[in-house]
Amino acid sequence: MRFFHKKKALSIGAAMLILLALLLPLGAAADEHGACGDPFMPIYDIQGDGSSSPVDGEVVVTEGVVTVDLQKNSQLSGFFIQDRKGDRDRDTSDGLFVYHRDYWTPEFDVSVGDLVRVKGTIDEQYGNTQMEYLEEGTICDTGIPPRATNVSAERFTANAEAYEGMYVTFPQALVISEYFNFERFGELVLTTDRQFQPTAVFEPGSVDAANLAAANLLSRITLDDGRTSSNPDPAIHPNGLEFNLTNLFRGGDTVADVTGVINYSFGLYRVPVSYTH
């Protein structure tokens, strides 16, 4: 499946530009959508190894498998794709967020497991690398199970940028350390160990208290329900089921095998989980 913008009548100037493009070397047409399997820019090259994309503001074509689908208005308004092979470089992410709502182009309503070829503009949206303006898209194949990359919480928090947009699993047990924003925004803070207020352990204002506060911040992972609305109803338990009187959690409980994509928003790296509730 493929979608296109509506074509308009060509002006003389536009016709001359097209003629000029045909006379240029093949490399000048690198931003054309092409067919599935044609050359494309791998996602890890789009992400690069820095804090922002080396092709920010450019139109690119890439391919990847849909790992999480959050295209609804009440969700993140897009989907995540991941390179099928990756480059095995711990400093470059193999995943990318594509901004696209499911009703914009019904003929390109992707699902988890679809291999897609997309063309659009790369943008650093509030610090998150994404394909912001999707121009063309093709579903090349379906039914490909997304593969999550195992990553320890320690390795992730040491270089979270390298996992931006990637589908990952934290195999270790993580502790629910904060749930202040749970009912309002569907957020939970997970940590590798149970955390304590620095001033409950060290003297207020001491260097030790400041160091513990900094260490606490570096070992936090925010689990998100993937919705953008306030006061979500129903709230979702970390196990993916509806939060109610028979399905509760409390601070200090642990969760294991947390799986989702890494998304950066509102100044935090988050793991939005695609719940069906």
Short mmCIF file of C-alpha atoms in Angstrom, two decimals:
data_model
loop_
_atom_site.label_atom_id
_atom_site.label_comp_id
_atom_site.label_asym_id
_atom_site.label_seq_id
_atom_site.Cartn_x
_atom_site.Cartn_y
_atom_site.Cartn_z
CA MET A 1 0.00 0.00 0.00
CA ARG A 2 1.19 3.48 -0.81
CA PHE A 3 -0.16 7.00 -0.52
CA PHE A 4 0.65 10.19 -2.39
CA HIS A 5 -0.17 13.85 -2.21
CA LYS A 6 -2.65 15.07 -4.83
CA LYS A 7 -0.97 16.17 -8.02
CA LYS A 8 -1.38 19.72 -9.36
CA ALA A 9 -0.95 21.11 -12.86
CA LEU A 10 2.69 21.93 -13.55
CA SER A 11 3.81 25.48 -14.19
CA ILE A 12 6.51 26.18 -16.77
CA GLY A 13 8.98 26.81 -13.94
CA ALA A 14 8.16 23.52 -12.26
CA ALA A 15 8.50 21.66 -15.56
CA MET A 16 11.97 23.14 -16.07
CA LEU A 17 13.00 22.10 -12.57
CA ILE A 18 11.91 18.54 -13.27
CA LEU A 19 13.86 18.53 -16.54
CA LEU A 20 16.91 19.78 -14.65
CA ALA A 21 16.52 17.04 -12.04
CA LEU A 22 16.48 14.41 -14.78
CA LEU A 23 19.80 15.71 -16.09
CA LEU A 24 21.46 15.54 -12.64
CA PRO A 25 23.40 12.48 -11.44
CA LEU A 26 21.37 9.69 -9.85
CA GLY A 27 22.61 10.65 -6.38
CA ALA A 28 20.68 13.92 -6.57
CA ALA A 29 17.39 12.01 -6.48
CA ALA A 30 18.20 10.20 -3.22
CA ASP A 31 15.08 11.56 -1.50
CA GLU A 32 12.67 9.77 -3.86
CA HIS A 33 10.45 7.21 -2.16
CA GLY A 34 11.31 4.25 -4.39
CA ALA A 35 10.10 0.67 -4.02
CA CYS A 36 10.46 -1.67 -1.06
CA GLY A 37 14.02 -2.92 -0.84
CA ASP A 38 15.49 -0.03 -2.84
CA PRO A 39 18.41 1.80 -1.18
CA PHE A 40 17.40 3.83 1.88
CA MET A 41 18.98 5.59 4.84
CA PRO A 42 19.15 3.17 7.80
CA ILE A 43 17.52 4.36 11.01
CA TYR A 44 20.82 4.21 12.92
CA ASP A 45 22.32 6.70 10.43
CA ILE A 46 19.31 8.98 10.93
CA GLN A 47 19.76 8.83 14.70
CA GLY A 48 23.55 9.19 14.68
CA ASP A 49 25.67 8.96 17.82
CA GLY A 50 25.02 12.46 19.14
CA SER A 51 22.23 14.21 21.01
CA SER A 52 20.54 15.26 17.75
CA SER A 53 20.16 13.76 14.28
CA PRO A 54 22.88 14.52 11.71
CA VAL A 55 20.10 14.90 9.09
CA ASP A 56 17.81 17.17 11.13
CA GLY A 57 15.58 19.11 8.71
CA GLU A 58 16.29 16.84 5.74
CA VAL A 59 13.89 14.64 3.77
CA VAL A 60 14.92 10.98 3.97
CA VAL A 61 13.63 7.53 3.04
CA THR A 62 13.99 4.65 5.48
CA GLU A 63 12.56 1.21 6.23
CA GLY A 64 11.73 -0.54 9.49
CA VAL A 65 9.37 -2.86 11.35
CA VAL A 66 6.54 -1.27 13.35
CA THR A 67 7.19 -2.10 17.01
CA VAL A 68 4.52 -0.04 18.80
CA ASP A 69 1.40 1.57 17.32
CA LEU A 70 0.16 4.69 19.14
CA GLN A 71 -1.50 6.59 16.28
CA LYS A 72 -4.70 7.68 18.02
CA ASN A 73 -5.33 11.29 19.05
CA SER A 74 -5.46 10.21 22.69
CA GLN A 75 -2.06 8.53 22.31
CA LEU A 76 1.25 9.80 20.90
CA SER A 77 -0.14 10.32 17.36
CA GLY A 78 2.39 8.09 15.68
CA PHE A 79 4.16 4.76 15.52
CA PHE A 80 7.67 3.46 16.15
CA ILE A 81 9.78 1.57 13.62
CA GLN A 82 13.03 -0.32 14.05
CA ASP A 83 15.73 -1.42 11.64
CA ARG A 84 15.50 -5.17 11.00
CA LYS A 85 19.22 -5.79 11.53
CA GLY A 86 20.67 -2.81 13.35
CA ASP A 87 24.34 -1.82 13.31
CA ARG A 88 25.31 -3.41 16.66
CA ASP A 89 26.65 -0.04 17.81
CA ARG A 90 25.69 0.76 21.41
CA ASP A 91 25.97 4.49 20.70
CA THR A 92 23.38 4.62 17.89
CA SER A 93 19.69 3.84 18.17
CA ASP A 94 18.00 1.47 15.73
CA GLY A 95 14.51 2.91 16.37
CA LEU A 96 12.56 5.96 15.20
CA PHE A 97 9.21 7.62 15.95
CA VAL A 98 7.04 8.48 12.92
CA TYR A 99 4.45 11.20 13.53
CA HIS A 100 1.25 9.99 11.84
CA ARG A 101 -2.37 9.65 12.95
CA ASP A 102 -4.34 6.63 11.77
CA TYR A 103 -7.15 8.64 10.15
CA TRP A 104 -4.90 10.93 8.08
CA THR A 105 -4.29 8.29 5.41
CA PRO A 106 -6.59 5.28 6.01
CA GLU A 107 -4.81 3.35 3.25
CA PHE A 108 -1.61 3.56 5.30
CA ASP A 109 -2.90 2.55 8.71
CA VAL A 110 0.03 0.47 9.95
CA SER A 111 0.00 -2.24 12.60
CA VAL A 112 2.64 -3.83 14.81
CA GLY A 113 4.71 -6.26 12.73
CA ASP A 114 4.39 -4.35 9.45
CA LEU A 115 7.57 -3.69 7.50
CA VAL A 116 7.17 -0.17 6.14
CA ARG A 117 9.05 2.14 3.81
CA VAL A 118 8.53 5.81 4.67
CA LYS A 119 9.64 9.17 3.33
CA GLY A 120 9.52 12.32 5.40
CA THR A 121 11.31 15.17 7.14
CA ILE A 122 13.49 14.44 10.16
CA ASP A 123 12.94 16.84 13.04
CA GLU A 124 14.22 17.27 16.57
CA GLN A 125 10.84 17.75 18.25
CA TYR A 126 11.59 19.06 21.74
CA GLY A 127 14.73 16.93 21.83
CA ASN A 128 13.17 13.79 20.36
CA THR A 129 14.38 12.66 16.93
CA GLN A 130 11.40 11.79 14.75
CA MET A 131 10.03 11.75 11.23
CA GLU A 132 7.79 14.77 11.60
CA TYR A 133 6.28 15.25 8.12
CA LEU A 134 5.41 11.95 6.46
CA GLU A 135 5.16 12.40 2.69
CA GLU A 136 4.85 8.84 1.42
CA GLY A 137 4.55 5.40 2.92
CA THR A 138 4.37 1.79 1.77
CA ILE A 139 3.57 -1.36 3.73
CA CYS A 140 6.12 -3.82 2.32
CA ASP A 141 5.33 -6.90 4.43
CA THR A 142 3.28 -7.93 7.47
CA GLY A 143 3.44 -10.34 10.39
CA ILE A 144 7.06 -9.74 11.39
CA PRO A 145 7.40 -10.11 15.20
CA PRO A 146 9.23 -7.09 16.68
CA ARG A 147 12.43 -8.06 18.47
CA ALA A 148 13.12 -6.28 21.73
CA THR A 149 16.72 -5.56 22.69
CA ASN A 150 17.65 -6.64 26.21
CA VAL A 151 19.18 -3.74 28.12
CA SER A 152 20.03 -3.37 31.79
CA ALA A 153 18.60 -0.37 33.59
CA GLU A 154 22.14 0.69 34.51
CA ARG A 155 23.31 0.67 30.89
CA PHE A 156 20.19 2.51 29.76
CA THR A 157 20.40 5.30 32.32
CA ALA A 158 24.11 5.76 31.53
CA ASN A 159 23.33 6.58 27.87
CA ALA A 160 19.57 6.80 27.32
CA GLU A 161 19.97 8.76 24.07
CA ALA A 162 21.46 5.67 22.40
CA TYR A 163 18.13 3.85 22.87
CA GLU A 164 15.76 6.63 21.79
CA GLY A 165 12.96 5.11 19.71
CA MET A 166 14.17 1.54 20.26
CA TYR A 167 12.05 -1.42 21.36
CA VAL A 168 13.68 -2.76 24.52
CA THR A 169 13.19 -5.11 27.45
CA PHE A 170 14.50 -4.52 30.96
CA PRO A 171 14.88 -8.14 32.16
CA GLN A 172 15.72 -7.28 35.76
CA ALA A 173 13.18 -6.61 38.49
CA LEU A 174 12.56 -2.87 38.87
CA VAL A 175 11.11 -1.19 41.94
CA ILE A 176 8.06 1.09 41.88
CA SER A 177 9.55 4.10 43.62
CA GLU A 178 7.10 6.87 42.75
CA TYR A 179 3.48 7.03 41.63
CA PHE A 180 2.57 10.70 42.26
CA ASN A 181 1.53 11.18 38.59
CA PHE A 182 -0.11 7.77 38.19
CA GLU A 183 -3.77 8.73 38.34
CA ARG A 184 -3.30 12.08 36.59
CA PHE A 185 -0.91 11.16 33.76
CA GLY A 186 -0.60 7.36 33.91
CA GLU A 187 3.06 7.50 34.94
CA LEU A 188 5.12 5.38 37.30
CA VAL A 189 8.78 5.83 38.23
CA LEU A 190 10.79 2.62 38.30
CA THR A 191 14.27 2.32 39.80
CA THR A 192 16.89 -0.38 40.08
CA ASP A 193 16.72 -0.33 43.90
CA ARG A 194 14.38 1.13 46.46
CA GLN A 195 15.25 4.81 46.85
CA PHE A 196 15.24 6.98 49.95
CA GLN A 197 15.05 10.72 50.40
CA PRO A 198 18.68 11.92 50.58
CA THR A 199 17.95 14.00 53.68
CA ALA A 200 16.58 10.90 55.42
CA VAL A 201 20.00 9.31 55.06
CA PHE A 202 22.43 12.24 55.24
CA GLU A 203 22.47 15.68 56.81
CA PRO A 204 20.49 18.27 54.81
CA GLY A 205 22.77 20.41 52.68
CA SER A 206 25.67 17.95 52.87
CA VAL A 207 27.70 16.81 49.88
CA ASP A 208 26.59 13.23 50.51
CA ALA A 209 22.93 14.24 50.35
CA ALA A 210 23.53 16.10 47.06
CA ASN A 211 25.39 13.13 45.59
CA LEU A 212 22.62 10.71 46.56
CA ALA A 213 19.98 13.02 45.03
CA ALA A 214 21.95 13.07 41.75
CA ALA A 215 22.39 9.29 41.80
CA ASN A 216 18.66 8.80 42.40
CA LEU A 217 17.79 10.90 39.35
CA LEU A 218 20.16 8.91 37.14
CA SER A 219 18.60 5.55 37.99
CA ARG A 220 14.96 6.42 37.27
CA ILE A 221 12.89 5.00 34.39
CA THR A 222 9.44 6.44 33.75
CA LEU A 223 6.82 3.90 32.70
CA ASP A 224 4.05 5.61 30.71
CA ASP A 225 0.65 4.35 29.56
CA GLY A 226 1.13 5.85 26.07
CA ARG A 227 -1.83 8.21 26.43
CA THR A 228 -1.65 12.00 26.30
CA SER A 229 -4.86 12.82 28.19
CA SER A 230 -5.02 13.87 31.83
CA ASN A 231 -6.83 11.75 34.42
CA PRO A 232 -7.06 8.65 32.18
CA ASP A 233 -10.04 6.43 32.82
CA PRO A 234 -9.43 3.68 33.51
CA ALA A 235 -5.96 3.95 34.95
CA ILE A 236 -3.73 1.07 33.89
CA HIS A 237 -1.82 -1.15 36.31
CA PRO A 238 1.84 -1.93 35.43
CA ASN A 239 0.71 -5.44 34.45
CA GLY A 240 -1.34 -3.91 31.61
CA LEU A 241 -4.74 -4.55 33.16
CA GLU A 242 -7.26 -2.09 34.53
CA PHE A 243 -6.28 -0.65 37.90
CA ASN A 244 -9.05 -1.42 40.40
CA LEU A 245 -9.65 -2.73 43.93
CA THR A 246 -8.73 -6.27 42.91
CA ASN A 247 -5.68 -5.23 40.86
CA LEU A 248 -3.56 -2.93 43.00
CA PHE A 249 0.11 -2.06 43.49
CA ARG A 250 2.05 -0.12 46.09
CA GLY A 251 5.39 1.57 46.44
CA GLY A 252 8.20 -0.96 46.81
CA ASP A 253 6.52 -3.56 44.59
CA THR A 254 8.66 -4.85 41.74
CA VAL A 255 7.96 -5.39 38.05
CA ALA A 256 10.09 -7.48 35.69
CA ASP A 257 10.50 -7.78 31.93
CA VAL A 258 9.22 -4.26 31.26
CA THR A 259 9.01 -4.07 27.48
CA GLY A 260 8.31 -1.04 25.30
CA VAL A 261 9.89 1.71 23.26
CA ILE A 262 12.05 4.53 24.57
CA ASN A 263 10.47 7.90 23.94
CA TYR A 264 11.70 11.33 25.04
CA SER A 265 9.08 13.92 26.04
CA PHE A 266 8.60 16.60 28.68
CA GLY A 267 12.26 16.34 29.60
CA LEU A 268 12.17 12.62 30.42
CA TYR A 269 13.01 9.35 28.72
CA ARG A 270 9.87 7.24 28.99
CA VAL A 271 8.73 3.73 28.18
CA PRO A 272 5.23 4.13 26.71
CA VAL A 273 3.54 0.76 26.73
CA SER A 274 0.86 0.14 24.07
CA TYR A 275 -2.06 -1.07 26.17
CA THR A 276 -5.26 -2.21 24.47
CA HIS A 277 -7.54 -1.06 27.30
#
